Amino acid sequence: MQKKLIRAEEKNIRRLRFIIDLAEAVLMQSNLTLRESLDLMDQTKKAALALFPDKESVYDLIYLPRFRRIIDERFTIPGSFSGRN
């Protein structure tokens, strides 16, 4: 029984990695609008929480900053004041 639970957990982890990697690739390589990018980020979080319902804080700590960085880089106007040098 324990081995079956471990295999299921490992399967969910592989699925989560695939979902996250795919979402990051789409955000970086496609011509999505800002709204579409934010929607993708939201849908990705829902998919992750479907796999790991009690891990929202972990998602917010690990993956949310990665998605925000990608979106910020894609939609920040070069040379505009964004608090960075």
Tab-separated table of N, CA, C and O in Angstrom:
chain	number	residue	atom	x	y	z
A	1	MET	N	0.821	-1.206	0.000
A	1	MET	CA	0.000	0.000	0.000
A	1	MET	C	0.863	1.268	0.000
A	1	MET	O	0.579	2.207	-0.710
A	2	GLN	N	1.926	1.254	0.804
A	2	GLN	CA	2.825	2.414	0.886
A	2	GLN	C	3.506	2.669	-0.452
A	2	GLN	O	3.633	3.818	-0.873
A	3	LYS	N	3.931	1.607	-1.134
A	3	LYS	CA	4.588	1.760	-2.430
A	3	LYS	C	3.623	2.344	-3.457
A	3	LYS	O	4.017	3.139	-4.305
A	4	LYS	N	2.380	1.969	-3.374
A	4	LYS	CA	1.371	2.493	-4.302
A	4	LYS	C	1.168	3.994	-4.088
A	4	LYS	O	1.062	4.754	-5.051
A	5	LEU	N	1.159	4.425	-2.843
A	5	LEU	CA	1.030	5.857	-2.534
A	5	LEU	C	2.248	6.633	-3.024
A	5	LEU	O	2.119	7.739	-3.550
A	6	ILE	N	3.414	6.051	-2.852
A	6	ILE	CA	4.650	6.707	-3.307
A	6	ILE	C	4.649	6.834	-4.823
A	6	ILE	O	4.990	7.885	-5.370
A	7	ARG	N	4.243	5.776	-5.526
A	7	ARG	CA	4.168	5.834	-6.991
A	7	ARG	C	3.168	6.885	-7.456
A	7	ARG	O	3.427	7.611	-8.420
A	8	ALA	N	2.043	6.977	-6.773
A	8	ALA	CA	1.039	7.988	-7.138
A	8	ALA	C	1.581	9.391	-6.921
A	8	ALA	O	1.372	10.282	-7.755
A	9	GLU	N	2.297	9.589	-5.826
A	9	GLU	CA	2.908	10.889	-5.538
A	9	GLU	C	3.959	11.232	-6.593
A	9	GLU	O	4.008	12.364	-7.078
A	10	GLU	N	4.775	10.279	-6.952
A	10	GLU	CA	5.795	10.507	-7.981
A	10	GLU	C	5.150	10.832	-9.331
A	10	GLU	O	5.642	11.684	-10.069
A	11	LYS	N	4.060	10.170	-9.643
A	11	LYS	CA	3.335	10.432	-10.885
A	11	LYS	C	2.790	11.861	-10.889
A	11	LYS	O	2.890	12.581	-11.888
A	12	ASN	N	2.234	12.286	-9.762
A	12	ASN	CA	1.728	13.661	-9.655
A	12	ASN	C	2.855	14.684	-9.766
A	12	ASN	O	2.672	15.744	-10.367
A	13	ILE	N	3.998	14.371	-9.213
A	13	ILE	CA	5.147	15.279	-9.310
A	13	ILE	C	5.586	15.412	-10.762
A	13	ILE	O	5.862	16.521	-11.235
A	14	ARG	N	5.646	14.299	-11.488
A	14	ARG	CA	6.016	14.358	-12.911
A	14	ARG	C	4.998	15.177	-13.701
A	14	ARG	O	5.371	15.981	-14.563
A	15	ARG	N	3.733	14.990	-13.405
A	15	ARG	CA	2.689	15.772	-14.078
A	15	ARG	C	2.846	17.257	-13.782
A	15	ARG	O	2.718	18.094	-14.673
A	16	LEU	N	3.097	17.583	-12.524
A	16	LEU	CA	3.277	18.979	-12.139
A	16	LEU	C	4.469	19.592	-12.873
A	16	LEU	O	4.369	20.700	-13.399
A	17	ARG	N	5.581	18.885	-12.924
A	17	ARG	CA	6.759	19.393	-13.647
A	17	ARG	C	6.428	19.663	-15.109
A	17	ARG	O	6.834	20.680	-15.664
A	18	PHE	N	5.701	18.729	-15.725
A	18	PHE	CA	5.324	18.903	-17.121
A	18	PHE	C	4.443	20.135	-17.300
A	18	PHE	O	4.667	20.949	-18.199
A	19	ILE	N	3.456	20.288	-16.447
A	19	ILE	CA	2.540	21.436	-16.518
A	19	ILE	C	3.301	22.745	-16.352
A	19	ILE	O	3.107	23.692	-17.114
A	20	ILE	N	4.161	22.809	-15.354
A	20	ILE	CA	4.935	24.025	-15.091
A	20	ILE	C	5.874	24.322	-16.253
A	20	ILE	O	5.943	25.460	-16.739
A	21	ASP	N	6.602	23.314	-16.714
A	21	ASP	CA	7.536	23.516	-17.830
A	21	ASP	C	6.805	23.978	-19.085
A	21	ASP	O	7.276	24.877	-19.793
A	22	LEU	N	5.668	23.374	-19.365
A	22	LEU	CA	4.896	23.752	-20.543
A	22	LEU	C	4.388	25.188	-20.423
A	22	LEU	O	4.497	25.976	-21.366
A	23	ALA	N	3.865	25.541	-19.271
A	23	ALA	CA	3.360	26.907	-19.068
A	23	ALA	C	4.491	27.925	-19.211
A	23	ALA	O	4.312	28.971	-19.850
A	24	GLU	N	5.650	27.631	-18.635
A	24	GLU	CA	6.787	28.545	-18.766
A	24	GLU	C	7.201	28.694	-20.227
A	24	GLU	O	7.470	29.804	-20.691
A	25	ALA	N	7.236	27.600	-20.963
A	25	ALA	CA	7.619	27.660	-22.375
A	25	ALA	C	6.617	28.486	-23.175
A	25	ALA	O	7.013	29.313	-24.002
A	26	VAL	N	5.344	28.277	-22.919
A	26	VAL	CA	4.319	29.043	-23.632
A	26	VAL	C	4.445	30.528	-23.297
A	26	VAL	O	4.393	31.382	-24.189
A	27	LEU	N	4.635	30.846	-22.033
A	27	LEU	CA	4.779	32.250	-21.635
A	27	LEU	C	5.989	32.899	-22.297
A	27	LEU	O	5.933	34.057	-22.713
A	28	MET	N	7.082	32.177	-22.407
A	28	MET	CA	8.310	32.750	-22.952
A	28	MET	C	8.315	32.801	-24.478
A	28	MET	O	8.921	33.701	-25.055
A	29	GLN	N	7.653	31.869	-25.131
A	29	GLN	CA	7.835	31.721	-26.568
A	29	GLN	C	6.636	32.114	-27.422
A	29	GLN	O	6.764	32.168	-28.634
A	30	SER	N	5.497	32.351	-26.814
A	30	SER	CA	4.317	32.652	-27.628
A	30	SER	C	4.026	34.147	-27.617
A	30	SER	O	4.649	34.909	-26.893
A	31	ASN	N	3.084	34.525	-28.421
A	31	ASN	CA	2.681	35.934	-28.517
A	31	ASN	C	1.383	36.184	-27.761
A	31	ASN	O	0.464	36.812	-28.281
A	32	LEU	N	1.314	35.695	-26.550
A	32	LEU	CA	0.121	35.905	-25.735
A	32	LEU	C	0.028	37.363	-25.309
A	32	LEU	O	1.038	38.044	-25.130
A	33	THR	N	-1.205	37.819	-25.102
A	33	THR	CA	-1.413	39.137	-24.516
A	33	THR	C	-1.146	39.033	-23.020
A	33	THR	O	-1.031	37.929	-22.470
A	34	LEU	N	-1.087	40.169	-22.369
A	34	LEU	CA	-0.907	40.163	-20.922
A	34	LEU	C	-2.056	39.420	-20.250
A	34	LEU	O	-1.840	38.596	-19.366
A	35	ARG	N	-3.278	39.676	-20.673
A	35	ARG	CA	-4.453	38.999	-20.098
A	35	ARG	C	-4.362	37.497	-20.301
A	35	ARG	O	-4.605	36.717	-19.395
A	36	GLU	N	-3.983	37.062	-21.500
A	36	GLU	CA	-3.852	35.629	-21.772
A	36	GLU	C	-2.743	35.010	-20.922
A	36	GLU	O	-2.885	33.883	-20.432
A	37	SER	N	-1.672	35.735	-20.734
A	37	SER	CA	-0.566	35.252	-19.905
A	37	SER	C	-1.009	35.083	-18.451
A	37	SER	O	-0.695	34.074	-17.808
A	38	LEU	N	-1.738	36.058	-17.946
A	38	LEU	CA	-2.232	35.957	-16.570
A	38	LEU	C	-3.241	34.826	-16.428
A	38	LEU	O	-3.262	34.124	-15.412
A	39	ASP	N	-4.072	34.637	-17.454
A	39	ASP	CA	-5.035	33.520	-17.436
A	39	ASP	C	-4.308	32.178	-17.432
A	39	ASP	O	-4.700	31.258	-16.712
A	40	LEU	N	-3.249	32.074	-18.238
A	40	LEU	CA	-2.463	30.841	-18.264
A	40	LEU	C	-1.842	30.581	-16.895
A	40	LEU	O	-1.852	29.448	-16.408
A	41	MET	N	-1.328	31.622	-16.275
A	41	MET	CA	-0.740	31.487	-14.952
A	41	MET	C	-1.793	31.002	-13.952
A	41	MET	O	-1.537	30.101	-13.145
A	42	ASP	N	-2.994	31.545	-14.040
A	42	ASP	CA	-4.091	31.150	-13.149
A	42	ASP	C	-4.514	29.699	-13.396
A	42	ASP	O	-4.705	28.934	-12.443
A	43	GLN	N	-4.627	29.311	-14.645
A	43	GLN	CA	-5.007	27.932	-14.977
A	43	GLN	C	-3.939	26.933	-14.546
A	43	GLN	O	-4.249	25.816	-14.110
A	44	THR	N	-2.694	27.339	-14.652
A	44	THR	CA	-1.598	26.481	-14.219
A	44	THR	C	-1.658	26.259	-12.712
A	44	THR	O	-1.467	25.139	-12.228
A	45	LYS	N	-1.965	27.309	-11.975
A	45	LYS	CA	-2.090	27.167	-10.524
A	45	LYS	C	-3.248	26.238	-10.175
A	45	LYS	O	-3.118	25.369	-9.305
A	46	LYS	N	-4.363	26.369	-10.869
A	46	LYS	CA	-5.510	25.480	-10.615
A	46	LYS	C	-5.143	24.026	-10.891
A	46	LYS	O	-5.523	23.128	-10.132
A	47	ALA	N	-4.397	23.790	-11.965
A	47	ALA	CA	-3.982	22.425	-12.290
A	47	ALA	C	-3.037	21.875	-11.216
A	47	ALA	O	-3.154	20.713	-10.813
A	48	ALA	N	-2.125	22.711	-10.757
A	48	ALA	CA	-1.195	22.284	-9.711
A	48	ALA	C	-1.940	21.966	-8.420
A	48	ALA	O	-1.650	20.965	-7.762
A	49	LEU	N	-2.906	22.790	-8.088
A	49	LEU	CA	-3.652	22.565	-6.849
A	49	LEU	C	-4.596	21.371	-6.966
A	49	LEU	O	-4.948	20.759	-5.953
A	50	ALA	N	-4.990	21.012	-8.176
A	50	ALA	CA	-5.783	19.797	-8.365
A	50	ALA	C	-4.934	18.563	-8.043
A	50	ALA	O	-5.437	17.577	-7.517
A	51	LEU	N	-3.642	18.646	-8.347
A	51	LEU	CA	-2.734	17.546	-8.034
A	51	LEU	C	-2.322	17.541	-6.567
A	51	LEU	O	-2.166	16.482	-5.959
A	52	PHE	N	-2.121	18.744	-6.015
A	52	PHE	CA	-1.661	18.893	-4.632
A	52	PHE	C	-2.516	19.951	-3.933
A	52	PHE	O	-2.086	21.094	-3.765
A	53	PRO	N	-3.729	19.603	-3.525
A	53	PRO	CA	-4.689	20.592	-3.008
A	53	PRO	C	-4.230	21.371	-1.774
A	53	PRO	O	-4.604	22.520	-1.599
A	54	ASP	N	-3.415	20.786	-0.961
A	54	ASP	CA	-3.016	21.440	0.288
A	54	ASP	C	-1.680	22.166	0.180
A	54	ASP	O	-1.095	22.543	1.187
A	55	LYS	N	-1.197	22.398	-1.029
A	55	LYS	CA	0.137	22.980	-1.205
A	55	LYS	C	0.121	24.347	-1.882
A	55	LYS	O	1.079	24.723	-2.560
A	56	GLU	N	-0.921	25.131	-1.675
A	56	GLU	CA	-0.991	26.444	-2.316
A	56	GLU	C	0.156	27.344	-1.875
A	56	GLU	O	0.742	28.061	-2.689
A	57	SER	N	0.508	27.302	-0.602
A	57	SER	CA	1.594	28.168	-0.126
A	57	SER	C	2.923	27.781	-0.771
A	57	SER	O	3.748	28.642	-1.073
A	58	VAL	N	3.127	26.490	-1.000
A	58	VAL	CA	4.348	26.038	-1.665
A	58	VAL	C	4.354	26.520	-3.114
A	58	VAL	O	5.372	27.004	-3.614
A	59	TYR	N	3.222	26.410	-3.791
A	59	TYR	CA	3.109	26.904	-5.164
A	59	TYR	C	3.433	28.397	-5.209
A	59	TYR	O	4.205	28.837	-6.046
A	60	ASP	N	2.818	29.147	-4.299
A	60	ASP	CA	3.038	30.599	-4.277
A	60	ASP	C	4.491	30.959	-3.987
A	60	ASP	O	4.995	31.962	-4.495
A	61	LEU	N	5.165	30.151	-3.226
A	61	LEU	CA	6.562	30.402	-2.879
A	61	LEU	C	7.518	30.042	-4.015
A	61	LEU	O	8.477	30.770	-4.286
A	62	ILE	N	7.246	28.944	-4.705
A	62	ILE	CA	8.190	28.441	-5.707
A	62	ILE	C	7.851	28.895	-7.122
A	62	ILE	O	8.710	29.415	-7.838
A	63	TYR	N	6.621	28.684	-7.551
A	63	TYR	CA	6.279	28.879	-8.962
A	63	TYR	C	5.751	30.260	-9.290
A	63	TYR	O	6.033	30.784	-10.375
A	64	LEU	N	5.005	30.860	-8.415
A	64	LEU	CA	4.441	32.182	-8.702
A	64	LEU	C	5.521	33.214	-9.036
A	64	LEU	O	5.379	33.937	-10.030
A	65	PRO	N	6.612	33.289	-8.274
A	65	PRO	CA	7.665	34.258	-8.646
A	65	PRO	C	8.281	33.983	-10.023
A	65	PRO	O	8.622	34.922	-10.745
A	66	ARG	N	8.397	32.719	-10.395
A	66	ARG	CA	8.946	32.385	-11.714
A	66	ARG	C	8.033	32.901	-12.816
A	66	ARG	O	8.501	33.494	-13.793
A	67	PHE	N	6.734	32.665	-12.672
A	67	PHE	CA	5.787	33.142	-13.681
A	67	PHE	C	5.744	34.667	-13.721
A	67	PHE	O	5.705	35.263	-14.798
A	68	ARG	N	5.763	35.295	-12.568
A	68	ARG	CA	5.739	36.762	-12.529
A	68	ARG	C	6.977	37.363	-13.188
A	68	ARG	O	6.897	38.372	-13.872
A	69	ARG	N	8.127	36.733	-12.963
A	69	ARG	CA	9.356	37.220	-13.591
A	69	ARG	C	9.255	37.136	-15.114
A	69	ARG	O	9.603	38.075	-15.833
A	70	ILE	N	8.770	36.016	-15.617
A	70	ILE	CA	8.622	35.850	-17.065
A	70	ILE	C	7.657	36.891	-17.618
A	70	ILE	O	7.954	37.552	-18.619
A	71	ILE	N	6.525	37.065	-16.968
A	71	ILE	CA	5.534	38.036	-17.447
A	71	ILE	C	6.087	39.447	-17.352
A	71	ILE	O	5.919	40.253	-18.270
A	72	ASP	N	6.787	39.743	-16.276
A	72	ASP	CA	7.389	41.075	-16.129
A	72	ASP	C	8.394	41.350	-17.239
A	72	ASP	O	8.415	42.432	-17.817
A	73	GLU	N	9.212	40.368	-17.543
A	73	GLU	CA	10.212	40.531	-18.607
A	73	GLU	C	9.562	40.693	-19.973
A	73	GLU	O	10.043	41.442	-20.812
A	74	ARG	N	8.454	40.005	-20.188
A	74	ARG	CA	7.783	40.071	-21.492
A	74	ARG	C	7.013	41.371	-21.701
A	74	ARG	O	6.893	41.857	-22.812
A	75	PHE	N	6.478	41.946	-20.621
A	75	PHE	CA	5.563	43.069	-20.776
A	75	PHE	C	6.072	44.383	-20.207
A	75	PHE	O	5.346	45.365	-20.195
A	76	THR	N	7.317	44.426	-19.757
A	76	THR	CA	7.905	45.679	-19.312
A	76	THR	C	8.476	46.401	-20.526
A	76	THR	O	9.181	45.803	-21.335
A	77	ILE	N	8.170	47.669	-20.640
A	77	ILE	CA	8.680	48.462	-21.757
A	77	ILE	C	10.140	48.797	-21.474
A	77	ILE	O	10.461	49.360	-20.426
A	78	PRO	N	11.041	48.435	-22.393
A	78	PRO	CA	12.467	48.730	-22.169
A	78	PRO	C	12.692	50.222	-21.972
A	78	PRO	O	12.133	51.050	-22.693
A	79	GLY	N	13.492	50.572	-20.988
A	79	GLY	CA	13.803	51.952	-20.728
A	79	GLY	C	12.769	52.659	-19.851
A	79	GLY	O	12.972	53.792	-19.469
A	80	SER	N	11.671	51.986	-19.525
A	80	SER	CA	10.662	52.617	-18.693
A	80	SER	C	11.080	52.501	-17.236
A	80	SER	O	11.879	51.657	-16.860
A	81	PHE	N	10.534	53.325	-16.402
A	81	PHE	CA	10.845	53.291	-14.991
A	81	PHE	C	10.113	52.107	-14.365
A	81	PHE	O	8.903	52.050	-14.355
A	82	SER	N	10.886	51.137	-13.908
A	82	SER	CA	10.277	49.959	-13.279
A	82	SER	C	10.932	49.659	-11.951
A	82	SER	O	10.735	48.601	-11.398
A	83	GLY	N	11.740	50.591	-11.441
A	83	GLY	CA	12.416	50.377	-10.175
A	83	GLY	C	13.730	49.635	-10.329
A	83	GLY	O	14.363	49.294	-9.360
A	84	ARG	N	14.112	49.361	-11.584
A	84	ARG	CA	15.367	48.664	-11.842
A	84	ARG	C	16.313	49.570	-12.578
A	84	ARG	O	15.905	50.499	-13.247
A	85	ASN	N	17.576	49.258	-12.503
A	85	ASN	CA	18.593	50.012	-13.256
A	85	ASN	C	18.856	49.371	-14.589
A	85	ASN	O	18.767	48.273	-14.824
